[in-house]
Coordinates of C-alpha atoms in Angstrom, one line a residue:
X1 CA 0.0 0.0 0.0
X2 CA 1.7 3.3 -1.3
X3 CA 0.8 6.6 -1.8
X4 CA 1.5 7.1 -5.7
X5 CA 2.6 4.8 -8.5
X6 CA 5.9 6.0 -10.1
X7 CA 4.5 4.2 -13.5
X8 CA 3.4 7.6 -15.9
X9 CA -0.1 7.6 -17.0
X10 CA -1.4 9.1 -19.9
X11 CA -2.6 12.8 -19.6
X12 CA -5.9 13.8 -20.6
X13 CA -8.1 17.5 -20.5
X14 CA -11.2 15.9 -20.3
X15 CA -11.5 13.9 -16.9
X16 CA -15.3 12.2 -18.2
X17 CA -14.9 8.3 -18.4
X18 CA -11.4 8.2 -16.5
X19 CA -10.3 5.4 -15.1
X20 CA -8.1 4.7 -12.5
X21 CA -6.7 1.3 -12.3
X22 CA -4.3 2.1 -8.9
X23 CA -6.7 3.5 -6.5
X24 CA -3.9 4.0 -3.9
X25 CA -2.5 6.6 -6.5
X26 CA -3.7 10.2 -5.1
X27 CA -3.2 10.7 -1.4
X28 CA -6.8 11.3 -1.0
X29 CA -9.0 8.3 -3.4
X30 CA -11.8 9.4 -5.3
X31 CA -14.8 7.2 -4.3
X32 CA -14.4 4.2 -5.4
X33 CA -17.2 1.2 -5.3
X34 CA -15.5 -2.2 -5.2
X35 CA -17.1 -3.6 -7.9
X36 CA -17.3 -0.6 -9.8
X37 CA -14.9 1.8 -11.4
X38 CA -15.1 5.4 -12.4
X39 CA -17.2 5.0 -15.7
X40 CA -19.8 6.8 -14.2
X41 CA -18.2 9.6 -12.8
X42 CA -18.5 12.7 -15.2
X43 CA -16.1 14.8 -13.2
X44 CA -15.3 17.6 -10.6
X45 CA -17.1 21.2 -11.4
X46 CA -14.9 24.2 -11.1
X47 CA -16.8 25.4 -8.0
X48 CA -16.5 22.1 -6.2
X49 CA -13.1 22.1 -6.9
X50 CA -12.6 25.3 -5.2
X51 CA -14.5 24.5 -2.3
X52 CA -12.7 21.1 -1.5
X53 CA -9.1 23.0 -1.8
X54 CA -10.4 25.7 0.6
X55 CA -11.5 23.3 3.1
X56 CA -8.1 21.5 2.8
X57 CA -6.2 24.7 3.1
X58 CA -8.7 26.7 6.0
X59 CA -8.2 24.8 9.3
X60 CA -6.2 25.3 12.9
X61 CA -3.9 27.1 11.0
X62 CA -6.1 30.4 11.1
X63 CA -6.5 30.7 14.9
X64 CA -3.2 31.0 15.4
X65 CA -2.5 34.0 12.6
X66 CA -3.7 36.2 15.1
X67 CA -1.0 36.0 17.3
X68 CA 1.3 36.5 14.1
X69 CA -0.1 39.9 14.0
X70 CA 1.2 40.4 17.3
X71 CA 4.6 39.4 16.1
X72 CA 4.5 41.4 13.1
X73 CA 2.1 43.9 13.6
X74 CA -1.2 44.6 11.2
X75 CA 1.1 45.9 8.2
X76 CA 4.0 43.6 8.1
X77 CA 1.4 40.5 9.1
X78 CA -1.2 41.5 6.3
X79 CA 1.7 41.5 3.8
X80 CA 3.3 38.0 4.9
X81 CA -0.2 36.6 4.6
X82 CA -0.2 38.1 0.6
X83 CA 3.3 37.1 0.0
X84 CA 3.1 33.6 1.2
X85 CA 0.0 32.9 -0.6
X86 CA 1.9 33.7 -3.7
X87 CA 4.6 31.8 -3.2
X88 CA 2.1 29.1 -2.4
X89 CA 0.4 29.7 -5.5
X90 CA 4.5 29.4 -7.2
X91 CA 5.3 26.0 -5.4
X92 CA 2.1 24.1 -6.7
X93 CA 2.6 25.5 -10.5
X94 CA 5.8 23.7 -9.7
X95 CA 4.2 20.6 -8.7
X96 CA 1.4 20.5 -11.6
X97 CA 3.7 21.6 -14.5
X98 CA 6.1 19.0 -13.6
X99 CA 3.3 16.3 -13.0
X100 CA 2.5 17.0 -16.6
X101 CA 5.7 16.4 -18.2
X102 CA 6.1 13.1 -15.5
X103 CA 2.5 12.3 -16.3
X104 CA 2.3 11.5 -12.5
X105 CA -1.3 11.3 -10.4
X106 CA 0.1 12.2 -6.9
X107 CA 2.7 14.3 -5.1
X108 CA 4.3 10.6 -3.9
X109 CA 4.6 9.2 -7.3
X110 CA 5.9 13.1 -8.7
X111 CA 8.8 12.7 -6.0
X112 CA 9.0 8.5 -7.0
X113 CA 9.6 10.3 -10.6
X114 CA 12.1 12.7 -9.5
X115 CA 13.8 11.0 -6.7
X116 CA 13.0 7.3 -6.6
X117 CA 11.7 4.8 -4.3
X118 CA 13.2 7.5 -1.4
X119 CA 12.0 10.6 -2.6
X120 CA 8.4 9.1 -2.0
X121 CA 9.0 7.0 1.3
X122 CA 10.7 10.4 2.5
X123 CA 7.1 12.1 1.7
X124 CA 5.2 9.9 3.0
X125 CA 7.2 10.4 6.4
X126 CA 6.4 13.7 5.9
X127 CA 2.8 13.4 4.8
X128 CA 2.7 11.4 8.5
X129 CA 4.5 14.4 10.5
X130 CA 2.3 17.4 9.2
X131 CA -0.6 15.5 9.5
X132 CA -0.4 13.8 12.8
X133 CA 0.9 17.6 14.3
X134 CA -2.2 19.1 13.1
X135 CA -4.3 16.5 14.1
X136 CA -2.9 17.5 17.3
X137 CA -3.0 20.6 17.3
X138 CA -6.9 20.4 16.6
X139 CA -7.5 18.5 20.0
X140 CA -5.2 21.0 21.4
X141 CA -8.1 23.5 20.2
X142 CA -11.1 21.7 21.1
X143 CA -9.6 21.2 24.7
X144 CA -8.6 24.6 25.1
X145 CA -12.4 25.6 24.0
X146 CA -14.2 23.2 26.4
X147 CA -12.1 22.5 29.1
X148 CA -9.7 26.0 29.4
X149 CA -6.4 26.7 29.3
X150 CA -4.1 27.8 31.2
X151 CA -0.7 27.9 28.6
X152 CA -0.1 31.7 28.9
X153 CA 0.1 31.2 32.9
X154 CA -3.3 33.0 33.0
X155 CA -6.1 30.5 33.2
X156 CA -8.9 31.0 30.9
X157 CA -12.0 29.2 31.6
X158 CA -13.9 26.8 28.7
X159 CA -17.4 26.2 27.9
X160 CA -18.3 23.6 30.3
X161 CA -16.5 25.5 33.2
X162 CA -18.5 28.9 32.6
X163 CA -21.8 26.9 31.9
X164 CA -21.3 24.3 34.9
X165 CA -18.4 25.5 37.2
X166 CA -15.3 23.2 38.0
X167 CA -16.0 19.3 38.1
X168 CA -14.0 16.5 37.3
X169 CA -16.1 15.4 34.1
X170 CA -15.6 18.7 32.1
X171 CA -11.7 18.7 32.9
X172 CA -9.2 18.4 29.6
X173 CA -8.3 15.1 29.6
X174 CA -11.9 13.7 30.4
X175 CA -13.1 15.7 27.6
X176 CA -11.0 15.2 25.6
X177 CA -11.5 11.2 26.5
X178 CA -14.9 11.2 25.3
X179 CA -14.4 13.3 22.4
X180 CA -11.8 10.9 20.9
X181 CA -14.3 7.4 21.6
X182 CA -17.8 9.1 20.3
X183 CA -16.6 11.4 17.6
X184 CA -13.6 11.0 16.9
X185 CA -13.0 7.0 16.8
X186 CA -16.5 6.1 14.9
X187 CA -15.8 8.7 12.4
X188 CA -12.6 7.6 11.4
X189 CA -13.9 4.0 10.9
X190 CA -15.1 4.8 7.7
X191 CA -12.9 3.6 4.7
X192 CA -14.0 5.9 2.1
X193 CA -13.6 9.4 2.2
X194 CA -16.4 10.2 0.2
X195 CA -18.9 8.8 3.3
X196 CA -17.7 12.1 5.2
X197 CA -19.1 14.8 2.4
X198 CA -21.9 15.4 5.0
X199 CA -19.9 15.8 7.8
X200 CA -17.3 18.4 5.9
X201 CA -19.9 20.5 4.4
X202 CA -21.0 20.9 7.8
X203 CA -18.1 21.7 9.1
X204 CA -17.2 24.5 6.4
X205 CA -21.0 26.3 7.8
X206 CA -19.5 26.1 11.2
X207 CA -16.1 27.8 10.2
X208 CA -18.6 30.5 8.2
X209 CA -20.3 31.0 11.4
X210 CA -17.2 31.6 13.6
X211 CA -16.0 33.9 11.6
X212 CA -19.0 36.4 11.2
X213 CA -19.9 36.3 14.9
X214 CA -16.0 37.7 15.3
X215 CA -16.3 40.5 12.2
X216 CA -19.5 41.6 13.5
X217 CA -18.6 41.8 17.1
X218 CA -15.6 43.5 16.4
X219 CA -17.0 46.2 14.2
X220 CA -19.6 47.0 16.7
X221 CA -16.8 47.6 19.3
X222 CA -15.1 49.8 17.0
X223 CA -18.1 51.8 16.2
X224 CA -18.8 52.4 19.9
X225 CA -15.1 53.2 20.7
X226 CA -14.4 50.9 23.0
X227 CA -11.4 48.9 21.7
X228 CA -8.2 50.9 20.1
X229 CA -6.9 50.4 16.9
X230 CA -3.8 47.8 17.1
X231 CA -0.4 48.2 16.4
X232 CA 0.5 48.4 12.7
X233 CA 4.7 47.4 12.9
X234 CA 6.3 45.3 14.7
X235 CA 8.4 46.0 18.2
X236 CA 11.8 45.4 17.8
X237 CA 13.9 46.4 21.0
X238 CA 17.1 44.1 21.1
X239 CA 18.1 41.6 18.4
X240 CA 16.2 39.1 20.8
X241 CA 12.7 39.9 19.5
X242 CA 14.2 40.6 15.8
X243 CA 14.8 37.0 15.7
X244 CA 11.5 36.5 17.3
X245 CA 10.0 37.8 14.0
X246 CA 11.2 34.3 12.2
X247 CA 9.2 32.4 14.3
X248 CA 5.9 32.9 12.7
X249 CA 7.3 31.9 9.1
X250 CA 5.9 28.0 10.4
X251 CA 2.7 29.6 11.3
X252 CA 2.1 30.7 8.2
X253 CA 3.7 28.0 6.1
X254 CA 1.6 25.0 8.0
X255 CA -1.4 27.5 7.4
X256 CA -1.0 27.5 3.4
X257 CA -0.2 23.7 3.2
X258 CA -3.0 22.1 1.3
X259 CA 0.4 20.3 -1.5
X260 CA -0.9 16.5 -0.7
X261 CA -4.6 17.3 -1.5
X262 CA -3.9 19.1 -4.8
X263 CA -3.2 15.8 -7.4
X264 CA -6.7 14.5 -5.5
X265 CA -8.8 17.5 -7.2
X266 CA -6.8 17.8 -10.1
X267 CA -8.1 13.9 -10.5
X268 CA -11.8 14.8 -10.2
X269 CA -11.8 18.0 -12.4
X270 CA -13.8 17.5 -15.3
X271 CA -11.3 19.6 -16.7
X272 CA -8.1 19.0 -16.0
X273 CA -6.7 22.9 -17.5
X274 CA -9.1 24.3 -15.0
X275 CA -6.8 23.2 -12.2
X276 CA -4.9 26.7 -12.3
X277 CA -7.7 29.0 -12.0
X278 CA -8.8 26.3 -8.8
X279 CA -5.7 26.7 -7.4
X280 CA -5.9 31.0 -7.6
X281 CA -9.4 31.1 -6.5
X282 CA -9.0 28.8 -3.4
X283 CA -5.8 30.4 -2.2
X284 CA -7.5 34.4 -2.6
X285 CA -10.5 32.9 -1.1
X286 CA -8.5 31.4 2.0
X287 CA -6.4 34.3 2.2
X288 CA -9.3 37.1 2.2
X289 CA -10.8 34.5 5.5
X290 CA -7.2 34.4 7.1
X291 CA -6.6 38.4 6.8
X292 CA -9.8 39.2 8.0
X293 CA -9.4 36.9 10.9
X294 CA -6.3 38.2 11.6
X295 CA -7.2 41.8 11.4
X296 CA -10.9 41.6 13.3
X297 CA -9.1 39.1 15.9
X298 CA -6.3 41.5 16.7
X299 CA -8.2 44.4 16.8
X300 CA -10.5 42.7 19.4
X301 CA -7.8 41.8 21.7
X302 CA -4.5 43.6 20.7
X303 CA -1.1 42.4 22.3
X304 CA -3.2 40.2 25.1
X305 CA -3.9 37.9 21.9
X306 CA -3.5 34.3 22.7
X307 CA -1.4 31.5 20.6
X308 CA -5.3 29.8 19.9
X309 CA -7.0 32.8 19.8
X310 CA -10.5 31.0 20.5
X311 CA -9.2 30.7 24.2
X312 CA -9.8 34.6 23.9
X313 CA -13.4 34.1 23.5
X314 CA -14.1 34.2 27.7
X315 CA -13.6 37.6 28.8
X316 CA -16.2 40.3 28.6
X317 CA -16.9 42.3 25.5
X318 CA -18.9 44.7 26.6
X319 CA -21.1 44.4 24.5
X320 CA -25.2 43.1 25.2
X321 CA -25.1 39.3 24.5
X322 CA -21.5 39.2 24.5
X323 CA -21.6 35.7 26.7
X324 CA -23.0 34.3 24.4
X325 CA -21.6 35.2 21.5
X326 CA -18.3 34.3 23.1
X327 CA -19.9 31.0 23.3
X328 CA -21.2 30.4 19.8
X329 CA -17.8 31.7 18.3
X330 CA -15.8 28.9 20.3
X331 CA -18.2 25.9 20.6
X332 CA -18.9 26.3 16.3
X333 CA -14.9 26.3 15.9
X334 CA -14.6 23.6 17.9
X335 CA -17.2 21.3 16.4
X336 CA -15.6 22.3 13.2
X337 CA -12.5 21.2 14.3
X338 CA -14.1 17.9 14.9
X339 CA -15.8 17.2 11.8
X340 CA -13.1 18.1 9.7
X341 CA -10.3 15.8 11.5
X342 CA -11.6 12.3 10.1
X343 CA -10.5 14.7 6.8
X344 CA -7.0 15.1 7.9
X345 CA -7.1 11.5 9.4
X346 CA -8.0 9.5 6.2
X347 CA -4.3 10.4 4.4
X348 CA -2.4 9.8 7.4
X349 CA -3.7 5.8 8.2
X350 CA -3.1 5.5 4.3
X351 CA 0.6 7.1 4.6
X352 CA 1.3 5.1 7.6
X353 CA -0.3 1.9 5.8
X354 CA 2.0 2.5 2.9
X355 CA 5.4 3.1 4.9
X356 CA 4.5 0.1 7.6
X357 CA 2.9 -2.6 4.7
X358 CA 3.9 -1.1 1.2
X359 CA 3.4 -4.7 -0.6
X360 CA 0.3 -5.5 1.2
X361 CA -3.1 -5.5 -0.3
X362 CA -5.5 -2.1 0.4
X363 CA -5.9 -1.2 3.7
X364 CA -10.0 -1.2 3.3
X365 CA -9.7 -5.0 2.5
X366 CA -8.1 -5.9 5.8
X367 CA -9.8 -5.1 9.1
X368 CA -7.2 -6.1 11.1
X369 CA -4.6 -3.9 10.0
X370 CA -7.5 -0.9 9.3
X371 CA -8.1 -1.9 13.2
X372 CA -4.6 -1.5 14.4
X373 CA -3.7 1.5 12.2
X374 CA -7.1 3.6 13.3
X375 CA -6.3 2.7 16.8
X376 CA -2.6 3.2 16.7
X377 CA -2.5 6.7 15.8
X378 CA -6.0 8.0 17.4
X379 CA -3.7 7.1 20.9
X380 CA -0.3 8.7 19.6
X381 CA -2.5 11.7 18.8
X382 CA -4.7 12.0 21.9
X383 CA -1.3 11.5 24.2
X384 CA 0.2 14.6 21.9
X385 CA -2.7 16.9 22.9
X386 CA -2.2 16.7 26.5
X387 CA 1.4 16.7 26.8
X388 CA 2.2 19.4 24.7
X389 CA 1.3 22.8 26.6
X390 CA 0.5 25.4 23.6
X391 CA -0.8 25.1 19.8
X392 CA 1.9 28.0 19.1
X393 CA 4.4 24.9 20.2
X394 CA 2.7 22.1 17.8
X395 CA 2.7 24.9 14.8
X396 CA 6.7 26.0 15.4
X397 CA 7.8 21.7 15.2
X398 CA 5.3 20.6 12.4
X399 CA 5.8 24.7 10.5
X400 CA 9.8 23.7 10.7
X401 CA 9.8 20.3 9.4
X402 CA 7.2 18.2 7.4
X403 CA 4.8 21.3 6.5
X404 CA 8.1 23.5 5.1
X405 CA 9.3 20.6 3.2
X406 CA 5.9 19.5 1.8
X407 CA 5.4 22.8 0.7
X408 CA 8.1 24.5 -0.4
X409 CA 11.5 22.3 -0.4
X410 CA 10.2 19.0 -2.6
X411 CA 8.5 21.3 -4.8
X412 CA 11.7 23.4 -5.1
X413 CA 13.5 20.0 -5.2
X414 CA 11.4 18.6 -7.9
X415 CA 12.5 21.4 -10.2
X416 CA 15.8 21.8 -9.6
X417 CA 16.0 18.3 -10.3
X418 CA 14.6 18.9 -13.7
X419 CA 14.4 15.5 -14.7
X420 CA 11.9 16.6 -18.0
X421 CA 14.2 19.2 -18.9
X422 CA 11.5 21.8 -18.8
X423 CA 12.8 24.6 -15.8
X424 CA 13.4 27.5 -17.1
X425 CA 16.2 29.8 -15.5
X426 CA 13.5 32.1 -13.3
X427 CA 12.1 28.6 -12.2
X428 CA 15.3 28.0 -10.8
X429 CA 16.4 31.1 -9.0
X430 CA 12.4 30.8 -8.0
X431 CA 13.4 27.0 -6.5
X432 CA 16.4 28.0 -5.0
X433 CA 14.8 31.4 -3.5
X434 CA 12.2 28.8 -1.5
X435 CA 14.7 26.4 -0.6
X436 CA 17.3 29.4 0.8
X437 CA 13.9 30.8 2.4
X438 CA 12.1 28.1 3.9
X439 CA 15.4 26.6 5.3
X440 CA 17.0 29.9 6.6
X441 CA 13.6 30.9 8.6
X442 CA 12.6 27.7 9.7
X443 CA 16.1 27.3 11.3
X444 CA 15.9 30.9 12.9
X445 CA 12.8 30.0 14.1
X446 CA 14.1 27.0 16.3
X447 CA 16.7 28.7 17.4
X448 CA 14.8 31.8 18.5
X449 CA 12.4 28.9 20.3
X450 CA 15.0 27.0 22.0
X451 CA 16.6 30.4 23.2
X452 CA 13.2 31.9 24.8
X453 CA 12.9 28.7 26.1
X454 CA 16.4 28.5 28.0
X455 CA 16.1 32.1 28.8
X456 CA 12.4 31.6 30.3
X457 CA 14.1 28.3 32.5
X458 CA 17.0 30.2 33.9
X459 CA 15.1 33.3 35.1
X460 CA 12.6 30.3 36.8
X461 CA 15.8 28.7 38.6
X462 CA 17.2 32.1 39.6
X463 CA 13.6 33.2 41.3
X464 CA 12.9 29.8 42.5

């Protein structure tokens, strides 16, 4: 069980009576009946296209781009969020182009093309990383929204706290014990993707929701004067926070990083040349959400921004109804969170499949090893949200490894490589421009991590 077949297909515009013989080829299988093939399936329309690469792109990623504005400030944030949605937009023309000449189906059998056996198994590890961190980093969320947190050495109450008070069964890990067995576990039990449509549309209203209940509470408090506008540049005092201004560059990578998802649509388009104008109108569409989330957020809340800006949501905003509406923004981000992570989840038991069993038959035709897989990584994932303290923490280790490379250094790679002879010279400097970029920042960013981190231990020892 792999995640692409290195063998080249032949290309074709039209995607009406395509057939795929190796169903394990895209990251993300089109529905696929046992019996049946894709005869019947008369292809992807532009606008669902667009919709299923902005639900792949828009997830925990944007309620942490807040905080970046209190990094960067409103002007220098707004900008990074523009520029790195172009170079997002640069790294996947990479990836298609070069799929064309390879005549590839999947980002794993594009790097099989360009790098070998390795160059996929090295993906797939990566696939597993940047998935399994966000995965993560969603619990992190939900837990922070129900139960409350206390990362920023400030506690801020949940949901069930404010509605019930302080008990034993709406603490984090008993929350976030039933959350994992009765929605979670049985929605990650099913083998086809195409049984959660339901639950994914539902989850994109629930997004939708979130974020007009912050807009509109957030104008109204400008109107009436009561909140101040925020700070526009950055505050630079000593070359310790300069470096600190690296470390949302993984913020804003792992929020772009949609790479393993795009072969999957490009599949289903009923027209393949349409993938392009897909690609544009998803990423404009996410990045008009994520600026105005960013923007509305930090004007709401200014430097006392959070790293999950949802935990946020439980002070008083002054406003009539504002317990409430602190409420509904939290608890519909939350059970968006939950519906889309069976989403995330389905590539990441198939990745794992493929790097544990790579000669085995599909995963769907053996419940044992489905059983084991499922299993298997729903524990490694609960165990991550409750030992790591902060989703700024999960963002900084998956935004510096698997999500950098997936979407900007294998891209960058595959070009460079140039194995179809089709990069032109501005490809390259492009290529190399990412590489220098994504490695330079991304190892800033640990650094400036690690530091804070030692610093913030030895003032602890000297005023323990």
């Amino acid at each position: 069980m792999t995640i692409g077949d290195i063998t080249p297909k032949k290309e074709r515009k039209s995607r009406r009576s395509k057939h795929v013989v190796d169903d394990t080829a895209p990251l993300l299988p089109k529905r696929q009946d046992e019996d049946a093939g894709y005869d019947e399936f008369n292809g992807a329309s532009f606008t669902g296209a667009v919709f299923n690469l902005s639900t792949t792109i828009v997830g925990a990623g944007i309620m942490a781009l807040p905080a970046t504005m209190k990094v960067l400030g409103l002007i220098l944030g707004i900008a990074m969020i523009i520029f790195m949605a172009f170079l997002t937009d640069a790294s996947i023309e990479f990836l298609l182009r070069f799929s064309r000449a390879g005549k590839t189906t999947s980002y794993g059998s594009l790097m099989g093309d360009a790098f070998g056996k390795y160059g996929r198994i090295f993906l797939q590890i990566c696939v597993l990383v940047n998935n399994i961190g966000v995965l993560i980093v969603y619990m992190i969320i939900i837990g922070d929204v129900l139960s409350g947190t206390s990362s920023s050495g400030v506690h801020h109450a949940g949901v069930l706290e404010g509605w019930f008070g302080e008990h034993w069964w709406n603490g984090r890990t008993f929350v976030l014990i039933v959350t994992t067995l009765g929605i979670f576990s049985p929605l990650a039990c099913f083998k086809r993707i195409d049984s959660l449509r339901f639950t994914s549309a539902l989850s994109v209203a629930l997004a939708v929701v979130f974020l007009v209940i912050t807009v509109g509470i957030a104008i109204i408090k400008l109107i009436s004067g009561t909140i101040m506008m925020p700070r526009l540049l950055p505050d630079v005092t000593d070359l310790t926070s300069f470096w600190r201004l690296f470390t949302v560059v993984p913020v804003l990578v792992t929020a772009y990083i949609c790479h393993y998802n795009v072969h999957s649509i490009d599949n289903e388009l009923e027209d393949s040349t349409q993938i392009k104008p897909v690609v544009r109108t998803a990423l404009a569409l996410c990045s008009t959400v994520y600026i105005m989330t960013s923007f509305f957020g930090f004007l709401l809340f200014g430097d006392s921004t959070l790293d999950d800006v949802l935990a946020n949501f439980d002070t008083d905003l002054g406003i009539p109804y504002g317990s409430l509406l602190n409420d509904a923004v939290r608890v519909s981000y939350a059970a968006h969170l939950m519906l889309v992570f069976p989403i995330v989840f389905y590539p990441l038991r198939l990745n794992m499949d493929g790097l544990l069993f790579p000669s085995a038959r599909p995963l769907a035709l053996s419940n044992m090893r489905f059983a084991f897989t499922t299993v298997g990584l729903i524990t490694l994932i609960f165990l991550g949200a409750n030992f790591i303290p902060s989703i700024w923490d999960a963002f900084q280790f998956t935004g510096a490894t698997a999500a950098v490379c997936l979407g900007f250094i294998f891209p960058a790679a595959v070009t460079l490589r140039d194995r179809h002879s089709i990069a032109t010279k501005k490809d390259k400097i492009l290529a190399i421009f990412m590489i220098v970029l994504a490695v330079f920042s991304n190892v800033v960013a640990v650094y400036s991590d690690a530091y804070a981190m030692f610093k913030k231990n030895s003032v602890t020892e000297r005023t323990a």
